[in-house]
Amino acid sequence: MRENTVLVGAFLLLCGSPAPCVRADVIVLAEGPAVAGLRCEYRAGPLGIDSSTPRLSWVLESAKRGVVQSAYRVLVASNAARLAADEGDLWDSGKVVSSESAQVAYAGARLASRMQCHWKVMVWDGRGDASAWSAPARWTMGLLDRSEWRGEWIGAEVAPEYAARGRA
C-alpha cells in the first residue's frame, strides 16, 4: 500500500497536479462516438467528381474499445449555410440502420455539373448513443455531360517536312 502511495505522490509531483496530465481531446472522445475522415470518392474535399452518384466514406472514432457503428445519417446541402442549419436540401438520408461507413452511395437530388456539395455525418453506436455532427466537408462536381467539354487540343502543328515523310 505504501508503494502505491509513493508512486501516486511521485506522479502528481511530476505533473504538478492531475489536470495537466489529462489530454482534452481524449476527454471529448470518451463522451461518445465521433465522426472524422470524411471522404468523397476516396479523397478529402475533391474537385471534379464525374459520377452522378458519388460514394461517401467516414471513420468512427472513440476512446472506448469495441465501439461499432449501428446507424448513420448523412446531410448534403447546396451551400455551407444550409448545412450549418442542418438542412439537407440535396439529400437527408434520415437515420439509416447500417454499419456501412465506406463507399455509401449518394442517393439525393440530381447533381449538376460544377455544383458544390457540402456534407456532414452523424452516427449511432451499438448502444444507441449518437455522435455530434462531423465537421463539414465538401466536394465539387466536374463536367457530367460530354457536350459540356469545350476544349481543343493544344500543341504545335506538325512541320511540313515531317508530314511529307509520314512522321506526323
Short mmCIF file of C-alpha atoms in Angstrom, two decimals:
data_model
loop_
_atom_site.label_atom_id
_atom_site.label_comp_id
_atom_site.label_asym_id
_atom_site.label_seq_id
_atom_site.Cartn_x
_atom_site.Cartn_y
_atom_site.Cartn_z
CA MET A 1 0.00 0.00 0.00
CA ARG A 2 2.85 2.35 0.89
CA GLU A 3 4.46 1.71 -2.52
CA ASN A 4 1.25 2.75 -4.32
CA THR A 5 1.02 5.93 -2.25
CA VAL A 6 4.62 6.81 -3.07
CA LEU A 7 4.08 6.15 -6.80
CA VAL A 8 0.92 8.26 -6.94
CA GLY A 9 2.63 11.02 -4.99
CA ALA A 10 5.63 10.99 -7.32
CA PHE A 11 3.34 11.07 -10.35
CA LEU A 12 1.41 14.06 -9.01
CA LEU A 13 4.63 15.81 -8.12
CA LEU A 14 5.95 15.38 -11.66
CA CYS A 15 2.74 16.63 -13.23
CA GLY A 16 2.16 19.44 -10.77
CA SER A 17 -1.49 18.44 -10.50
CA PRO A 18 -3.73 15.82 -12.09
CA ALA A 19 -5.36 18.26 -14.54
CA PRO A 20 -2.36 18.97 -16.84
CA CYS A 21 -1.76 15.24 -17.24
CA VAL A 22 -5.12 14.65 -18.94
CA ARG A 23 -5.48 15.47 -22.64
CA ALA A 24 -8.62 17.42 -23.57
CA ASP A 25 -9.18 15.55 -26.85
CA VAL A 26 -9.32 12.23 -25.00
CA ILE A 27 -11.96 13.61 -22.64
CA VAL A 28 -14.12 14.70 -25.59
CA LEU A 29 -13.82 11.30 -27.28
CA ALA A 30 -14.69 9.47 -24.07
CA GLU A 31 -18.15 11.07 -24.04
CA GLY A 32 -19.29 9.10 -27.08
CA PRO A 33 -18.57 8.25 -30.69
CA ALA A 34 -17.22 10.86 -33.09
CA VAL A 35 -17.05 11.03 -36.87
CA ALA A 36 -13.92 12.06 -38.77
CA GLY A 37 -12.10 11.49 -42.04
CA LEU A 38 -14.92 12.42 -44.41
CA ARG A 39 -14.08 11.43 -47.98
CA CYS A 40 -15.84 11.50 -51.32
CA GLU A 41 -14.63 9.02 -53.93
CA TYR A 42 -11.59 8.20 -51.74
CA ARG A 43 -10.50 11.87 -51.50
CA ALA A 44 -10.89 14.66 -48.96
CA GLY A 45 -12.53 17.75 -50.48
CA PRO A 46 -12.20 16.60 -54.09
CA LEU A 47 -12.72 18.74 -57.18
CA GLY A 48 -14.14 17.48 -60.46
CA ILE A 49 -16.16 14.45 -59.36
CA ASP A 50 -17.53 12.92 -62.56
CA SER A 51 -20.00 10.46 -61.04
CA SER A 52 -23.66 11.40 -60.63
CA THR A 53 -23.76 9.15 -57.54
CA PRO A 54 -20.53 9.82 -55.65
CA ARG A 55 -19.59 7.44 -52.85
CA LEU A 56 -19.05 8.83 -49.36
CA SER A 57 -16.90 7.44 -46.54
CA TRP A 58 -16.10 8.32 -42.94
CA VAL A 59 -14.39 6.92 -39.85
CA LEU A 60 -15.93 6.28 -36.43
CA GLU A 61 -13.64 7.35 -33.60
CA SER A 62 -13.97 6.55 -29.93
CA ALA A 63 -11.68 6.38 -26.93
CA LYS A 64 -13.57 3.26 -25.84
CA ARG A 65 -12.70 -0.19 -27.15
CA GLY A 66 -15.12 -2.20 -29.23
CA VAL A 67 -17.33 0.70 -30.32
CA VAL A 68 -19.14 -0.04 -33.57
CA GLN A 69 -21.45 1.98 -35.77
CA SER A 70 -25.07 0.82 -35.80
CA ALA A 71 -26.62 3.62 -37.86
CA TYR A 72 -25.78 6.81 -39.72
CA ARG A 73 -27.36 9.97 -41.09
CA VAL A 74 -25.88 11.94 -43.98
CA LEU A 75 -26.83 15.54 -44.81
CA VAL A 76 -25.83 17.07 -48.14
CA ALA A 77 -26.58 20.73 -48.86
CA SER A 78 -26.06 23.12 -51.74
CA ASN A 79 -24.29 25.66 -49.53
CA ALA A 80 -22.50 25.89 -46.19
CA ALA A 81 -25.23 27.99 -44.55
CA ARG A 82 -27.91 25.38 -45.19
CA LEU A 83 -25.64 22.64 -43.91
CA ALA A 84 -24.92 24.64 -40.74
CA ALA A 85 -28.69 24.94 -40.25
CA ASP A 86 -28.98 21.12 -40.55
CA GLU A 87 -30.92 21.48 -43.79
CA GLY A 88 -30.03 18.83 -46.34
CA ASP A 89 -31.66 20.36 -49.41
CA LEU A 90 -29.84 17.93 -51.70
CA TRP A 91 -30.04 14.83 -49.51
CA ASP A 92 -31.06 13.92 -45.99
CA SER A 93 -30.63 10.18 -45.65
CA GLY A 94 -32.54 10.10 -42.38
CA LYS A 95 -31.38 7.57 -39.83
CA VAL A 96 -30.18 4.51 -41.74
CA VAL A 97 -29.63 1.37 -39.68
CA SER A 98 -26.34 0.14 -41.10
CA SER A 99 -22.74 -0.43 -40.08
CA GLU A 100 -21.58 0.80 -43.51
CA SER A 101 -19.20 3.73 -43.39
CA ALA A 102 -17.27 3.18 -46.60
CA GLN A 103 -18.46 3.88 -50.13
CA VAL A 104 -22.03 4.83 -49.18
CA ALA A 105 -23.64 5.91 -52.47
CA TYR A 106 -25.18 9.38 -52.66
CA ALA A 107 -28.93 8.96 -53.14
CA GLY A 108 -30.26 12.50 -53.17
CA ALA A 109 -31.37 15.08 -55.71
CA ARG A 110 -29.81 15.05 -59.16
CA LEU A 111 -26.40 16.69 -59.13
CA ALA A 112 -25.37 19.20 -61.78
CA SER A 113 -22.00 19.91 -63.34
CA ARG A 114 -19.76 22.30 -61.39
CA MET A 115 -22.04 22.10 -58.32
CA GLN A 116 -20.51 22.36 -54.86
CA CYS A 117 -21.92 19.89 -52.34
CA HIS A 118 -21.44 20.42 -48.60
CA TRP A 119 -21.96 17.43 -46.30
CA LYS A 120 -21.68 16.06 -42.80
CA VAL A 121 -22.43 12.82 -40.99
CA MET A 122 -23.83 11.70 -37.63
CA VAL A 123 -23.54 8.11 -36.40
CA TRP A 124 -25.01 5.97 -33.65
CA ASP A 125 -23.00 3.36 -31.79
CA GLY A 126 -24.11 -0.13 -30.77
CA ARG A 127 -25.67 1.20 -27.55
CA GLY A 128 -27.73 3.75 -29.47
CA ASP A 129 -25.65 6.77 -28.43
CA ALA A 130 -25.50 9.41 -31.16
CA SER A 131 -22.38 11.33 -32.09
CA ALA A 132 -22.33 15.03 -32.72
CA TRP A 133 -22.31 16.06 -36.36
CA SER A 134 -18.94 15.66 -38.03
CA ALA A 135 -17.01 18.69 -39.17
CA PRO A 136 -18.42 19.81 -42.53
CA ALA A 137 -16.77 18.68 -45.75
CA ARG A 138 -17.43 19.35 -49.41
CA TRP A 139 -16.88 18.11 -52.91
CA THR A 140 -17.24 19.83 -56.27
CA MET A 141 -18.82 18.17 -59.27
CA GLY A 142 -16.96 18.04 -62.56
CA LEU A 143 -18.47 18.04 -66.03
CA LEU A 144 -21.07 15.29 -66.21
CA ASP A 145 -22.09 15.52 -69.87
CA ARG A 146 -19.69 15.11 -72.78
CA SER A 147 -21.31 18.05 -74.60
CA GLU A 148 -20.08 20.39 -71.85
CA TRP A 149 -16.45 19.87 -72.83
CA ARG A 150 -15.39 22.83 -74.97
CA GLY A 151 -11.64 22.30 -75.06
CA GLU A 152 -9.47 21.77 -78.09
CA TRP A 153 -6.13 20.07 -78.42
CA ILE A 154 -3.24 22.38 -77.59
CA GLY A 155 0.01 21.63 -79.36
CA ALA A 156 2.37 22.61 -82.14
CA GLU A 157 1.38 21.93 -85.68
CA VAL A 158 3.38 19.26 -87.47
CA ALA A 159 6.15 20.72 -89.62
CA PRO A 160 5.53 20.10 -93.36
CA GLU A 161 8.81 18.21 -93.85
CA TYR A 162 7.81 15.66 -91.19
CA ALA A 163 4.26 15.33 -92.51
CA ALA A 164 5.62 14.56 -96.01
CA ARG A 165 7.82 11.75 -94.61
CA GLY A 166 4.91 10.17 -92.77
CA ARG A 167 6.19 11.03 -89.31
CA ALA A 168 3.15 13.01 -88.33
#
